Coordinates of N, CA and C in Angstrom, one line a residue:
X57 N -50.9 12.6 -6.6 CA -50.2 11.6 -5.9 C -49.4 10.8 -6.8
X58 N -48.1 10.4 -5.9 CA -47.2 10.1 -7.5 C -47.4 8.2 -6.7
X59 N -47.6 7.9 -8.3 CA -47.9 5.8 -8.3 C -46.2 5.4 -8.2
X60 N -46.4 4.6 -7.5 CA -45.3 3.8 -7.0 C -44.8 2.8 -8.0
X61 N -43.9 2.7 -8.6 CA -43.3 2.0 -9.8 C -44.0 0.3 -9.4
X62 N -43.7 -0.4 -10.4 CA -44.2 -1.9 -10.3 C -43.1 -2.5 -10.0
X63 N -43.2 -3.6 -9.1 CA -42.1 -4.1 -8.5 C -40.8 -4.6 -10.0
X64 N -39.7 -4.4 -9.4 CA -38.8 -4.7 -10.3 C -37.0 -5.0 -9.4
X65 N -36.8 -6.3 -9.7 CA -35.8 -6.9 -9.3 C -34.6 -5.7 -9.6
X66 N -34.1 -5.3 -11.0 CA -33.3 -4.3 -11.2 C -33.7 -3.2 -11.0
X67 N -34.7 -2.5 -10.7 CA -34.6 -1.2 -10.1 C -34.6 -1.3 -8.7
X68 N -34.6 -2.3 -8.1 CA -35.1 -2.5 -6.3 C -32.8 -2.4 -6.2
X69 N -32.5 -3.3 -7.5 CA -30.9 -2.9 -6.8 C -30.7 -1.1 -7.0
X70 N -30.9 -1.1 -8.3 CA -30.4 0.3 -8.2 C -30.8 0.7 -7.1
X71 N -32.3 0.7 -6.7 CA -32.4 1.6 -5.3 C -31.4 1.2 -3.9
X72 N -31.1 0.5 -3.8 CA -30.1 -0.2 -3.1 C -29.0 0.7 -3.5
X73 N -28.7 0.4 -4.4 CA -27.1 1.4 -4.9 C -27.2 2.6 -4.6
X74 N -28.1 3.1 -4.8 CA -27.9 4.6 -5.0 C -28.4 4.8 -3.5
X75 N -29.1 3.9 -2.9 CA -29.1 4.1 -1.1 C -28.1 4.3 -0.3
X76 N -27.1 3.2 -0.7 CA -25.8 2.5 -0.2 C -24.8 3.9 -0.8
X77 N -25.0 4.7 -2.1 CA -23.9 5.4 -2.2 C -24.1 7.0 -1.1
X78 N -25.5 6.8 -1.2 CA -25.8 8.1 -0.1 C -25.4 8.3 1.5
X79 N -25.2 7.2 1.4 CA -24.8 6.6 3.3 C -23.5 6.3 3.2
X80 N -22.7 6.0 2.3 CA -21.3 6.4 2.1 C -21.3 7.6 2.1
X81 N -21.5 8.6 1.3 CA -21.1 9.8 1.0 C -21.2 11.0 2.3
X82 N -22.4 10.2 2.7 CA -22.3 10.6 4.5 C -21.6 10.9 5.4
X83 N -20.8 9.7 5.6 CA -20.5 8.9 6.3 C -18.7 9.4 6.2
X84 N -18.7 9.8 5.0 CA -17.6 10.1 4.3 C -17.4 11.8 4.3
X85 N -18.2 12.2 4.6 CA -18.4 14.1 4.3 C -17.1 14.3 5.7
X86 N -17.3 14.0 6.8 CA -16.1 14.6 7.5 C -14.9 14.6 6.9
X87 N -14.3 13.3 6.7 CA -13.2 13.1 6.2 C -13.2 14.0 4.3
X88 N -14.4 14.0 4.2 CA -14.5 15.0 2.6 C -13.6 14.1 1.5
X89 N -14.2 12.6 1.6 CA -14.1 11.5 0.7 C -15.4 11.4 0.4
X90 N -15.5 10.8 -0.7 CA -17.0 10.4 -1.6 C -16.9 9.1 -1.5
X91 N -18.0 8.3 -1.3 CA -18.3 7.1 -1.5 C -17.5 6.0 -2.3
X92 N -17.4 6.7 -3.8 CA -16.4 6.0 -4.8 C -15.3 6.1 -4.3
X93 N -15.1 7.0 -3.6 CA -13.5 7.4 -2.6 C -13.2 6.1 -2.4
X94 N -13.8 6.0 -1.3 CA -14.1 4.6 0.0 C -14.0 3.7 -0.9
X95 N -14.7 3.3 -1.4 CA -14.4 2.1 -2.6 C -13.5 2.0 -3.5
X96 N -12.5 3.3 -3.5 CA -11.2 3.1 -4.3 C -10.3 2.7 -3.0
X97 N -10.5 3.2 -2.0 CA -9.5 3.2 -1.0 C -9.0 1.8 -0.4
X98 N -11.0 0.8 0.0 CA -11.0 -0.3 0.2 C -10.2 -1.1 -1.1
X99 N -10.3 -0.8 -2.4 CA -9.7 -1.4 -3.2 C -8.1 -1.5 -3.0
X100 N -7.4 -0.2 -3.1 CA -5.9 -0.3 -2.9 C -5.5 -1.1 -1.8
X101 N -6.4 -0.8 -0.4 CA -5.9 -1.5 0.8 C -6.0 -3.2 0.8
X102 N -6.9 -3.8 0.0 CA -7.1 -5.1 0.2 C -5.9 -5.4 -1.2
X103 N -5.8 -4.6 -2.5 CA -4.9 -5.2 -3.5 C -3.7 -4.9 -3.4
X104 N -3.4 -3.8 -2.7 CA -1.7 -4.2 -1.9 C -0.8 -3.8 -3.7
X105 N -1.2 -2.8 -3.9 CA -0.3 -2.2 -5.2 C -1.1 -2.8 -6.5
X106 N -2.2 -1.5 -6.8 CA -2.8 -2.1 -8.2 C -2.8 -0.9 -8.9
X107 N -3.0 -1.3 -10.2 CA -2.9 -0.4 -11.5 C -4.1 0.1 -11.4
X108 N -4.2 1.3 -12.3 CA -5.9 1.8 -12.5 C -6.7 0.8 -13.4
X109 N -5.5 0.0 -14.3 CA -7.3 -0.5 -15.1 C -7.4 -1.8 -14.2
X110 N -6.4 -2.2 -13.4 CA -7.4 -3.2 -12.0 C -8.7 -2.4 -11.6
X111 N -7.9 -1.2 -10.7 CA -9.1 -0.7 -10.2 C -10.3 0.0 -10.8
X112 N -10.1 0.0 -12.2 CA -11.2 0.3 -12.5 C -12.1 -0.9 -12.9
X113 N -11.7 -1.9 -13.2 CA -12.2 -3.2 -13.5 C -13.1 -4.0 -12.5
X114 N -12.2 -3.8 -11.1 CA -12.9 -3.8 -9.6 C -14.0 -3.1 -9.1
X115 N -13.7 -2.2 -9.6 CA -15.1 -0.6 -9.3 C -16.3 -0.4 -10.0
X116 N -15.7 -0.8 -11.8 CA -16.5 -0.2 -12.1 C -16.5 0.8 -12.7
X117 N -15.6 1.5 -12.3 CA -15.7 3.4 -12.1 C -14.6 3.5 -13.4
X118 N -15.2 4.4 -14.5 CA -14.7 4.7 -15.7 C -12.8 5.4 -15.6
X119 N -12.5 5.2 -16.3 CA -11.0 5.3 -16.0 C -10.9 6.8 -15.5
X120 N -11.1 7.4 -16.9 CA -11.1 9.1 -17.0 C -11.7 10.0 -15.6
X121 N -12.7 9.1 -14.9 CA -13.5 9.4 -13.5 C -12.2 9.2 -13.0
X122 N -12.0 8.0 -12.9 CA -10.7 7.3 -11.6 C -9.2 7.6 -11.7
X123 N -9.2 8.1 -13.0 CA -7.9 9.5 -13.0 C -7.6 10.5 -12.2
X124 N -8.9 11.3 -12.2 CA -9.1 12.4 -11.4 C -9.0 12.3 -10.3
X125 N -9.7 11.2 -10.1 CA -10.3 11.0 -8.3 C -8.4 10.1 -7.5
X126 N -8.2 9.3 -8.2 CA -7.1 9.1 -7.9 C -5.7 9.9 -7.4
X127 N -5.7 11.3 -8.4 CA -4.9 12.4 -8.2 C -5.6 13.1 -6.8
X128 N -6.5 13.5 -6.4 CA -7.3 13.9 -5.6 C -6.9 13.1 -4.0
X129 N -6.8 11.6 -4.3 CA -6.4 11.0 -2.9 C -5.3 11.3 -2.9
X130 N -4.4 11.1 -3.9 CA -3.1 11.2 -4.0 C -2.7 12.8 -3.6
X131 N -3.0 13.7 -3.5 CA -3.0 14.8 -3.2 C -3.3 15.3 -1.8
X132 N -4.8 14.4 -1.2 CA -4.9 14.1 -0.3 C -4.1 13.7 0.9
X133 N -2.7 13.1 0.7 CA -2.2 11.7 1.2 C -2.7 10.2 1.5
X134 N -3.6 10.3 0.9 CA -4.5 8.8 1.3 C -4.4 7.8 0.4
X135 N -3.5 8.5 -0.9 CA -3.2 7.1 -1.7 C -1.7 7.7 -2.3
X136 N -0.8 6.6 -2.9 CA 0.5 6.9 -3.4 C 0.4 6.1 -4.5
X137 N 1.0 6.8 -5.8 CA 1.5 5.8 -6.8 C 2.7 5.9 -6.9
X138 N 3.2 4.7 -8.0 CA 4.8 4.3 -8.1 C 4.7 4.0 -9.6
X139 N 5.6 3.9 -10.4 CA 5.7 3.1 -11.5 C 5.7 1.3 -11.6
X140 N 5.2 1.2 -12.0 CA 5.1 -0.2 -12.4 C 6.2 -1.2 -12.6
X141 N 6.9 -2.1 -11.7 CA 8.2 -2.5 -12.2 C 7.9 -3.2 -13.8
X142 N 6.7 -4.0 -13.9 CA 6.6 -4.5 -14.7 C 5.8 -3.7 -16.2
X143 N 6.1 -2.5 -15.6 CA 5.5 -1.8 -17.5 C 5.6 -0.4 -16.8
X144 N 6.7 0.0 -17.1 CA 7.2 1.6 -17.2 C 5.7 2.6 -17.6
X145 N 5.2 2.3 -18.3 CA 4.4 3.1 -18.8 C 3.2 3.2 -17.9
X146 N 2.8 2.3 -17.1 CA 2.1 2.6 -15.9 C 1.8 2.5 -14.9
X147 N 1.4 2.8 -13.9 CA 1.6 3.1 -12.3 C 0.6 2.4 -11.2
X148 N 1.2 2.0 -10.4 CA 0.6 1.3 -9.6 C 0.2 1.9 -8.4
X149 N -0.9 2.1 -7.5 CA -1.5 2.7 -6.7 C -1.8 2.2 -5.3
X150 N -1.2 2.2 -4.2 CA -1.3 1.5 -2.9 C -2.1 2.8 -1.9
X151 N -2.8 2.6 -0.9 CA -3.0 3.0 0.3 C -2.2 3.4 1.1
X152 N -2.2 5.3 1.8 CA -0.6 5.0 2.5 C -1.9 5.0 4.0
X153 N -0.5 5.5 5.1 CA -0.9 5.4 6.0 C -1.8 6.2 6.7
X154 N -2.3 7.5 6.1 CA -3.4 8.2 6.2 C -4.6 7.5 5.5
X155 N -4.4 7.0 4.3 CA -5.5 6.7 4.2 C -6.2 5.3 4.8
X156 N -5.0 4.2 4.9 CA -5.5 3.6 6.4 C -6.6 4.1 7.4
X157 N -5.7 5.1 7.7 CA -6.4 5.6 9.2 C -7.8 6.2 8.8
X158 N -8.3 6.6 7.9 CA -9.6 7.3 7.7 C -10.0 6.8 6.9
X159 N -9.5 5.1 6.5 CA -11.0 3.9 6.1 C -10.9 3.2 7.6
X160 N -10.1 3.4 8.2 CA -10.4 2.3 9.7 C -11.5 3.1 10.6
X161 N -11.8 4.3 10.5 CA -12.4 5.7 11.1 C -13.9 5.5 10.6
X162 N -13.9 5.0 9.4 CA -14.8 4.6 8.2 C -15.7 3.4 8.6
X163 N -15.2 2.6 8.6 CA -15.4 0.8 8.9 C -16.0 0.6 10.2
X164 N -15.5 1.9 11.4 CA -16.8 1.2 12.5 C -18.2 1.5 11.7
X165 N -18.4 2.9 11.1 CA -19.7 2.9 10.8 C -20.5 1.7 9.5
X166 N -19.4 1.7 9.2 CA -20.0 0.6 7.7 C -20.2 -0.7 8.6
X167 N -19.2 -1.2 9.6 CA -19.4 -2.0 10.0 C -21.2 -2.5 11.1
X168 N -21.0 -1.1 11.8 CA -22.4 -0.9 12.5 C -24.1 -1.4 11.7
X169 N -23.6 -0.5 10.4 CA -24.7 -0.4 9.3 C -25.1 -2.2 8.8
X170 N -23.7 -3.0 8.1 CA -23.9 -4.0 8.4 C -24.4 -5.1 9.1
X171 N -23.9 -4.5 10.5 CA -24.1 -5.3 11.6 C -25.9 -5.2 11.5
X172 N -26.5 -4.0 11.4 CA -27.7 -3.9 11.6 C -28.6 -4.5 10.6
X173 N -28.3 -4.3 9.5 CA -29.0 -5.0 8.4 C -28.8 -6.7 8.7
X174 N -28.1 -7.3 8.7 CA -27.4 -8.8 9.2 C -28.8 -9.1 10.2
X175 N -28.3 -7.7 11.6 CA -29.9 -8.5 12.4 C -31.4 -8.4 11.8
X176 N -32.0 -7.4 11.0 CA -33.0 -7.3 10.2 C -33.0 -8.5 9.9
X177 N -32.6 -9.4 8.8 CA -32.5 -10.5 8.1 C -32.3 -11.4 8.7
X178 N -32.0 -11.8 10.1 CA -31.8 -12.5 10.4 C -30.5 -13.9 9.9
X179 N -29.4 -12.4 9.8 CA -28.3 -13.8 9.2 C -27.1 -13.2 9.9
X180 N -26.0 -14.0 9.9 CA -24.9 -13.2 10.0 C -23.7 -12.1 9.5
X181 N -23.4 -11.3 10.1 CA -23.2 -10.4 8.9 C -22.1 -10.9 7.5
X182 N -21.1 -12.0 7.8 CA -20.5 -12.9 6.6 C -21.5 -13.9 5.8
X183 N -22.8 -13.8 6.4 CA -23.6 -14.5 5.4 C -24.7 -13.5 5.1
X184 N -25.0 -12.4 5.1 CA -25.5 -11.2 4.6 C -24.4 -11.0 3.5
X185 N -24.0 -10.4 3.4 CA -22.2 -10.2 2.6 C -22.7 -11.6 1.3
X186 N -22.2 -12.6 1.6 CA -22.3 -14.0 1.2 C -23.7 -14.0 0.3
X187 N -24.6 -13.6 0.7 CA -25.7 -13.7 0.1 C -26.0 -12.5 -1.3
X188 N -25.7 -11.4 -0.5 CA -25.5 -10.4 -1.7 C -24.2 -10.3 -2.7
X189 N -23.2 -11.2 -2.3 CA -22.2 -11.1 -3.4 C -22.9 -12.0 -4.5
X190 N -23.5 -13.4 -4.2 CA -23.9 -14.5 -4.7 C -25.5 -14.1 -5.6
X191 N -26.2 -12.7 -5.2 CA -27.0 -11.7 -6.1 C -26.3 -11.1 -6.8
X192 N -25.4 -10.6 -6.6 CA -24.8 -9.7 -7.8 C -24.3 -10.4 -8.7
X193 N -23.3 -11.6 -8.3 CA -22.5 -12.7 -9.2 C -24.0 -13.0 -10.0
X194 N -25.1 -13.3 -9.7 CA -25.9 -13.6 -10.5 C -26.9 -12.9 -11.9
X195 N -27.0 -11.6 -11.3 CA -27.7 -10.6 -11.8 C -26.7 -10.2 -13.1
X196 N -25.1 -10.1 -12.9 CA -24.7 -10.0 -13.5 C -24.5 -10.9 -14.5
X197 N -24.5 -12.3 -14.2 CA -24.7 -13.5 -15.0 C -25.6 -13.6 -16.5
X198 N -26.7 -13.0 -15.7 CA -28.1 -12.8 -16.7 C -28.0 -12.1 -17.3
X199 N -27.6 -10.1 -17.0 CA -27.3 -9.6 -17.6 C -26.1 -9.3 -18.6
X200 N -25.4 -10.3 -18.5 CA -24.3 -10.8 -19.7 C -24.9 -11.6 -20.5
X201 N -25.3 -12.4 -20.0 CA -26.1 -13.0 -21.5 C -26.9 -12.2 -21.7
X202 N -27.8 -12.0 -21.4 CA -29.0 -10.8 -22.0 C -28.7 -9.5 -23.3
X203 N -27.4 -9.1 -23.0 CA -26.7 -8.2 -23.1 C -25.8 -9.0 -24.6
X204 N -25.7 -10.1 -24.5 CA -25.0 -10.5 -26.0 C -25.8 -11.0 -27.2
X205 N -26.9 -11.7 -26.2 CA -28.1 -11.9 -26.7 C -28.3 -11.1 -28.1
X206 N -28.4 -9.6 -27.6 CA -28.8 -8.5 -28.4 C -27.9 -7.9 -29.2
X207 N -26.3 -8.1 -28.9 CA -25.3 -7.9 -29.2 C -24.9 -6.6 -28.8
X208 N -25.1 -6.3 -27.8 CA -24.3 -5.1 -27.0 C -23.1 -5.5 -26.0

């Protein structure tokens, strides 16, 4: 019988994350976008023309990853780049209108999923949202200091 780990605040997110990327990637298999897809895609469409080291800074997601995957939308039609008026040397990345249509295709289900967790908890789903940004802003807090603490 396998023992059940000891409770722990950072592995209860990872399990969350790695929950949350599985149900994207789901969710996403018709359309044959990946989760980090979706979360590149919501990124372009809310930043309205960004660079990769925005979006990589936003995500998370290592450049050399978000190279690839970016050529892949872009190939797709679900994302377009342009050059940069303000620096020739690199390129800026918007949402076109396919890929609109297949994060709006997206969003009733993320929305649903939300919606249901919101009633679990008994909150509403912008203060579900609200609450877990205000964990992460925090976790992340700790783990910056923690992290220089030691000097990494």
């Amino acid at each position: 019988m396998i023992e059940e780990p000891s409770p722990s605040l950072l592995y209860e997110i990872w399990l969350l994350s790695s929950s949350t990327q599985m149900i994207l990637d789901r969710l996403g298999a018709d359309s044959a976008i990946s989760a980090d897809e979706i979360a590149v895609l919501t990124t372009l469409r809310f930043g309205n023309g960004v660079s990769q080291k925005q979006i990589a800074e936003l995500t998370n997601l290592r450049r050399s990853t978000l190279s690839m995957m970016l050529g892949r939308l872009e190939k797709a039609g679900l994302a377009s780049r342009k050059t940069n008026p303000r620096d020739a040397r690199s390129r800026i990345f918007s949402i076109t209108a396919e890929g609109d249509r297949i994060l709006d295709q997206l969003v009733v289900g993320i929305f649903n999923i939300e919606n249901a967790y919101a009633d679990r908890v008994g909150e509403s789903r912008e203060q579900a949202v609200q609450t877990l940004f205000e964990l992460r802003r925090n976790v992340l807090q700790a783990g910056i200091s923690e992290l220089e603490k030691v000097g990494k």
